[in-house]
Short mmCIF file of C-alpha atoms in Angstrom, two decimals:
data_model
loop_
_atom_site.label_atom_id
_atom_site.label_comp_id
_atom_site.label_asym_id
_atom_site.label_seq_id
_atom_site.Cartn_x
_atom_site.Cartn_y
_atom_site.Cartn_z
CA UNK A 9 -18.46 12.97 42.51
CA UNK A 10 -20.32 10.13 44.69
CA UNK A 11 -22.26 12.87 45.66
CA UNK A 12 -23.13 13.90 41.69
CA UNK A 13 -23.65 10.29 41.39
CA UNK A 14 -25.69 9.76 44.03
CA UNK A 15 -27.71 12.36 43.10
CA UNK A 16 -28.09 11.27 38.95
CA UNK A 17 -28.93 7.76 40.29
CA UNK A 18 -32.82 9.35 41.66
CA UNK A 19 -34.09 9.32 38.42
CA UNK A 20 -33.89 7.26 34.88
CA UNK A 21 -33.49 10.67 32.92
CA UNK A 22 -30.47 12.19 35.79
CA UNK A 23 -28.52 9.10 35.11
CA UNK A 24 -29.24 9.47 31.35
CA UNK A 25 -28.19 13.10 31.41
CA UNK A 26 -25.25 12.39 33.75
CA UNK A 27 -23.52 10.26 31.61
CA UNK A 28 -24.50 11.77 28.21
CA UNK A 29 -22.33 14.67 30.18
CA UNK A 30 -19.18 12.28 30.73
CA UNK A 31 -19.66 10.82 27.25
CA UNK A 32 -19.04 14.55 26.10
CA UNK A 33 -16.12 15.51 28.67
CA UNK A 34 -14.49 12.81 27.39
CA UNK A 35 -14.79 12.77 24.21
CA UNK A 36 -13.87 16.15 24.37
CA UNK A 37 -10.55 15.57 25.76
CA UNK A 38 -10.10 12.64 23.36
CA UNK A 39 -9.83 15.74 20.63
CA UNK A 40 -7.81 17.77 22.80
CA UNK A 41 -5.01 17.89 19.96
CA UNK A 42 -7.82 18.42 17.13
CA UNK A 43 -9.44 20.56 19.44
CA UNK A 44 -6.84 22.79 20.08
CA UNK A 45 -5.56 23.25 16.78
CA UNK A 46 -9.22 23.87 15.54
CA UNK A 47 -9.26 27.26 17.74
CA UNK A 48 -6.25 28.48 16.49
CA UNK A 49 -6.90 28.17 12.65
CA UNK A 50 -10.51 30.13 13.79
CA UNK A 51 -8.67 32.76 16.49
CA UNK A 52 -6.05 33.50 14.00
CA UNK A 53 -8.70 34.12 10.95
CA UNK A 54 -10.61 36.15 13.33
CA UNK A 55 -7.79 38.06 15.16
CA UNK A 56 -4.61 37.79 12.53
CA UNK A 57 -3.52 41.34 12.18
CA UNK A 58 -2.61 42.37 8.11
CA UNK A 59 0.76 43.42 9.85
CA UNK A 60 1.96 40.58 12.31
CA UNK A 61 5.52 39.70 11.29
CA UNK A 62 5.13 36.49 10.35
CA UNK A 63 2.26 34.62 8.36
CA UNK A 64 -0.54 33.34 9.82
CA UNK A 65 0.43 29.74 8.52
CA UNK A 66 3.36 30.01 9.71
CA UNK A 67 2.41 31.15 13.10
CA UNK A 68 -0.05 27.57 13.07
CA UNK A 69 2.97 25.50 12.10
CA UNK A 70 4.64 26.77 15.19
CA UNK A 71 1.65 26.00 17.44
CA UNK A 72 1.28 22.59 15.76
CA UNK A 73 4.56 21.83 16.96
CA UNK A 74 4.20 23.60 20.75
CA UNK A 75 0.61 21.43 21.25
CA UNK A 76 2.60 18.15 20.24
CA UNK A 77 5.28 18.34 22.56
CA UNK A 78 2.77 19.51 25.32
CA UNK A 79 0.97 16.68 24.43
CA UNK A 80 3.86 14.24 25.25
CA UNK A 81 5.40 16.28 27.82
CA UNK A 82 2.15 16.57 29.63
CA UNK A 83 2.33 12.42 29.51
CA UNK A 84 -1.28 13.18 27.16
CA UNK A 85 0.03 11.52 24.75
CA UNK A 86 3.04 8.38 24.32
CA UNK A 87 6.35 8.29 22.34
CA UNK A 88 4.70 5.14 20.86
CA UNK A 89 1.34 6.28 20.26
CA UNK A 90 3.25 9.79 18.96
CA UNK A 91 5.55 7.78 16.61
CA UNK A 92 2.45 5.67 14.92
CA UNK A 93 0.41 9.82 14.75
CA UNK A 94 4.12 10.64 12.94
CA UNK A 95 3.17 8.15 10.12
CA UNK A 96 -0.08 9.65 9.40
CA UNK A 97 0.88 12.82 9.87
CA UNK A 98 4.16 12.32 7.21
CA UNK A 99 1.01 10.14 4.95
CA UNK A 100 -0.79 12.97 5.11
CA UNK A 101 1.82 15.22 3.99
CA UNK A 102 2.94 13.13 0.71
CA UNK A 103 -1.41 12.98 -0.02
CA UNK A 104 -1.29 16.90 0.18
CA UNK A 105 1.46 17.56 -1.77
CA UNK A 106 0.15 15.29 -4.25
CA UNK A 107 -4.02 16.41 -4.11
CA UNK A 108 -2.82 20.44 -4.76
CA UNK A 109 -0.95 19.92 -7.39
CA UNK A 110 -3.73 18.30 -8.37
CA UNK A 111 -5.90 20.74 -7.76
CA UNK A 112 -7.56 19.17 -5.71
CA UNK A 113 -7.89 22.31 -2.23
CA UNK A 114 -5.33 25.03 -2.63
CA UNK A 115 -3.92 26.98 0.79
CA UNK A 116 -4.74 30.60 -0.47
CA UNK A 117 -1.96 32.38 1.87
CA UNK A 118 1.66 32.87 1.97
CA UNK A 119 4.52 31.30 4.29
CA UNK A 120 7.89 30.32 4.71
CA UNK A 121 7.65 27.00 6.55
CA UNK A 122 5.81 24.83 3.09
CA UNK A 123 7.12 22.55 1.06
CA UNK A 124 5.77 23.21 -2.49
CA UNK A 125 1.90 24.56 -2.12
CA UNK A 126 1.69 22.47 1.10
CA UNK A 127 2.41 24.55 5.18
CA UNK A 128 3.49 22.38 7.10
CA UNK A 129 0.64 23.18 9.60
CA UNK A 130 -1.10 21.00 7.47
CA UNK A 131 0.42 17.30 8.54
CA UNK A 132 -0.72 18.24 12.10
CA UNK A 133 -4.10 18.13 10.77
CA UNK A 134 -3.87 14.46 10.16
CA UNK A 135 -1.76 14.26 13.34
CA UNK A 136 -5.09 15.33 15.16
CA UNK A 137 -7.24 12.55 13.89
CA UNK A 138 -4.61 9.71 14.47
CA UNK A 139 -3.95 11.55 18.37
CA UNK A 140 -7.90 11.05 18.78
CA UNK A 141 -8.11 7.64 17.68
CA UNK A 142 -5.35 6.42 20.25
CA UNK A 143 -6.28 8.92 22.96
CA UNK A 144 -9.98 7.90 22.80
CA UNK A 145 -9.29 3.92 23.04
CA UNK A 146 -7.48 4.64 26.73
CA UNK A 147 -10.08 7.35 27.70
CA UNK A 148 -13.34 5.22 27.36
CA UNK A 149 -11.35 1.69 27.82
CA UNK A 150 -12.66 0.47 24.47
CA UNK A 151 -12.65 -2.79 23.67
CA UNK A 152 -13.46 -5.05 21.05
CA UNK A 153 -15.40 -8.46 19.24
CA UNK A 154 -15.19 -9.83 16.66
CA UNK A 155 -12.78 -7.69 15.68
CA UNK A 156 -11.07 -8.65 11.66
CA UNK A 157 -7.86 -9.77 11.60
CA UNK A 158 -4.99 -7.32 11.78
CA UNK A 159 -3.50 -8.43 8.50
CA UNK A 160 -6.65 -7.44 6.50
CA UNK A 161 -7.23 -4.72 7.67
CA UNK A 162 -4.03 -3.83 6.66
CA UNK A 163 -4.12 -4.81 3.09
CA UNK A 164 -7.52 -2.04 3.78
CA UNK A 165 -5.81 0.49 4.67
CA UNK A 166 -3.21 0.13 1.87
CA UNK A 167 -5.45 -0.09 -0.76
CA UNK A 168 -7.41 3.06 0.66
CA UNK A 169 -4.20 5.37 0.13
CA UNK A 170 -3.42 3.90 -2.97
CA UNK A 171 -7.26 4.81 -4.48
CA UNK A 172 -6.74 8.35 -2.78
CA UNK A 173 -3.87 8.74 -5.24
CA UNK A 174 -4.59 5.89 -8.59
CA UNK A 175 -8.18 7.27 -8.86
CA UNK A 176 -7.05 10.33 -10.83
CA UNK A 177 -5.39 7.85 -13.88
CA UNK A 178 -7.67 4.65 -12.85
CA UNK A 179 -10.95 4.09 -12.20
CA UNK A 180 -12.37 5.08 -8.77
CA UNK A 181 -13.42 1.95 -6.94
CA UNK A 182 -13.80 3.84 -3.61
CA UNK A 183 -17.15 2.01 -3.43
CA UNK A 184 -15.81 -1.39 -4.07
CA UNK A 185 -13.72 0.15 -0.33
CA UNK A 186 -16.82 0.87 0.72
CA UNK A 187 -17.74 -2.63 0.67
CA UNK A 188 -14.84 -4.25 1.81
CA UNK A 189 -14.81 -2.12 5.45
CA UNK A 190 -17.88 -3.45 5.70
CA UNK A 191 -17.29 -7.32 4.88
CA UNK A 192 -14.21 -7.04 6.92
CA UNK A 193 -15.97 -4.26 10.00
CA UNK A 194 -19.92 -5.08 9.64
CA UNK A 195 -19.43 -8.01 12.11
CA UNK A 196 -17.72 -6.25 14.75
CA UNK A 197 -18.64 -4.28 17.89
CA UNK A 198 -16.92 -2.17 20.52
CA UNK A 199 -17.92 -1.72 24.36
CA UNK A 200 -16.46 1.68 26.28
CA UNK A 201 -17.16 3.08 29.54
CA UNK A 202 -18.23 6.98 29.22
CA UNK A 203 -20.02 6.55 33.24
CA UNK A 204 -19.71 3.57 34.85
CA UNK A 205 -22.11 1.47 33.09
CA UNK A 206 -20.59 -1.02 29.71
CA UNK A 207 -22.25 0.59 26.41
CA UNK A 208 -21.66 -1.57 23.00
CA UNK A 209 -21.99 0.30 19.25
CA UNK A 210 -21.38 -1.70 16.10
CA UNK A 211 -17.80 -0.60 14.74
CA UNK A 212 -19.07 0.65 11.36
CA UNK A 213 -21.40 3.53 13.61
CA UNK A 214 -18.55 4.52 15.42
CA UNK A 215 -16.62 5.03 12.78
CA UNK A 216 -19.12 6.82 10.67
CA UNK A 217 -20.02 9.12 13.89
CA UNK A 218 -16.11 10.03 13.94
CA UNK A 219 -15.91 10.46 10.04
CA UNK A 220 -19.28 13.05 10.46
CA UNK A 221 -17.87 14.99 13.13
CA UNK A 222 -14.37 15.49 11.46
CA UNK A 223 -16.39 16.51 8.83
CA UNK A 224 -18.07 19.06 10.99
CA UNK A 225 -14.27 20.00 11.66
CA UNK A 226 -13.58 20.47 8.05
CA UNK A 227 -16.20 22.89 7.25
CA UNK A 228 -15.14 24.97 10.57
CA UNK A 229 -11.36 24.87 9.49
CA UNK A 230 -12.33 26.08 5.55
CA UNK A 231 -14.69 28.73 7.22
CA UNK A 232 -11.57 29.94 8.56
CA UNK A 233 -9.61 29.71 5.39
CA UNK A 234 -7.24 27.23 6.61
CA UNK A 235 -7.71 25.79 2.95
CA UNK A 236 -10.10 26.26 0.29
CA UNK A 237 -12.11 23.60 -2.13
CA UNK A 238 -11.69 25.15 -6.02
CA UNK A 239 -15.84 25.39 -5.08
CA UNK A 240 -15.14 27.86 -2.26
CA UNK A 241 -12.80 30.48 -4.09
CA UNK A 242 -15.53 32.60 -4.56
CA UNK A 243 -17.07 32.87 -1.05
CA UNK A 244 -17.08 29.89 1.90
CA UNK A 245 -19.70 27.31 0.90
CA UNK A 246 -20.48 24.02 3.17
CA UNK A 247 -17.80 21.56 2.47
CA UNK A 248 -19.55 18.38 -0.13
CA UNK A 249 -21.09 15.58 1.45
CA UNK A 250 -18.50 13.38 -0.74
CA UNK A 251 -16.05 14.38 1.38
CA UNK A 252 -17.79 12.58 4.87
CA UNK A 253 -16.65 9.56 2.92
CA UNK A 254 -13.57 10.42 2.10
CA UNK A 255 -12.90 11.17 5.86
CA UNK A 256 -14.62 7.67 6.72
CA UNK A 257 -11.46 5.84 4.48
CA UNK A 258 -9.17 8.47 5.83
CA UNK A 259 -10.17 7.62 9.47
CA UNK A 260 -9.82 4.10 8.49
CA UNK A 261 -5.94 4.13 7.53
CA UNK A 262 -5.49 6.17 11.01
CA UNK A 263 -7.31 3.28 13.06
CA UNK A 264 -5.09 0.69 10.95
CA UNK A 265 -2.21 2.78 11.88
CA UNK A 266 -2.81 3.13 15.21
CA UNK A 267 -3.64 -0.09 15.63
CA UNK A 268 0.06 -1.15 15.17
CA UNK A 269 0.87 0.31 18.89
CA UNK A 270 -2.83 -0.53 20.25
CA UNK A 271 -3.46 -3.79 19.06
CA UNK A 272 -7.27 -4.66 19.90
CA UNK A 273 -8.16 -6.00 22.56
CA UNK A 274 -10.88 -8.82 23.07
CA UNK A 275 -13.96 -7.33 25.68
CA UNK A 276 -14.47 -9.96 27.94
CA UNK A 277 -17.37 -11.98 29.31
CA UNK A 278 -17.14 -9.68 32.66
CA UNK A 279 -15.72 -7.23 31.95
CA UNK A 280 -13.62 -4.67 34.39
CA UNK A 281 -15.01 -0.72 33.69
CA UNK A 282 -12.17 1.14 35.83
CA UNK A 283 -13.37 5.40 35.31
CA UNK A 284 -10.65 7.06 33.77
#
């Protein structure tokens, strides 16, 4: 490590490349749960035999349980984090039951491990988002400034969740929710360490980038036929950009839930930046 850092410090370009490499490696480590789930989805889509004694969706559900157990056994997640992630899992499953009943998307394959039209592996996709939010805070030593009062974020998260259901009968207030999110988090910044230097980024930009990568992952998930939107019934097509906004709002819910375990910590004037 010392030799690698000395090599990187010989020029500005090397330092930037080295820091970007660490940023990518740590991001990949933070989204381990989601990455493994996506690998299972794509791997089984390409390789699952038609004569298999169990359905692909049931295999995904069992695989997700194994991943979650391993995360706890190897202490990649704490039990406190797992309990909060489980809440997001439950909230996501409830929304899945509602949305599939209203035709927002479907799970086209058969399975035994399911509740109604929703296979049990689906809830773990929401858990993967919660796992990432919890782990990335530790791995990058994230601290914040001008984070809004916690009670206001709870109200916002509750309003976002209710709107996911209520907009089927009442006016969709998504634009108002985006504005409220901008008002609450617009002044906030978070600070992180990818290599040795402390970096900062606006909270809203960070949240948007996370939502963008979730949208990329969703495109891969639908390519693997884990679930299908109405427009993809006759063949895969890119997921609508409108879903990016949905993931942004849903990710806010995850951030708020994880704050129950990792309450946002204030960035110090002279921060301590240990390596993960």
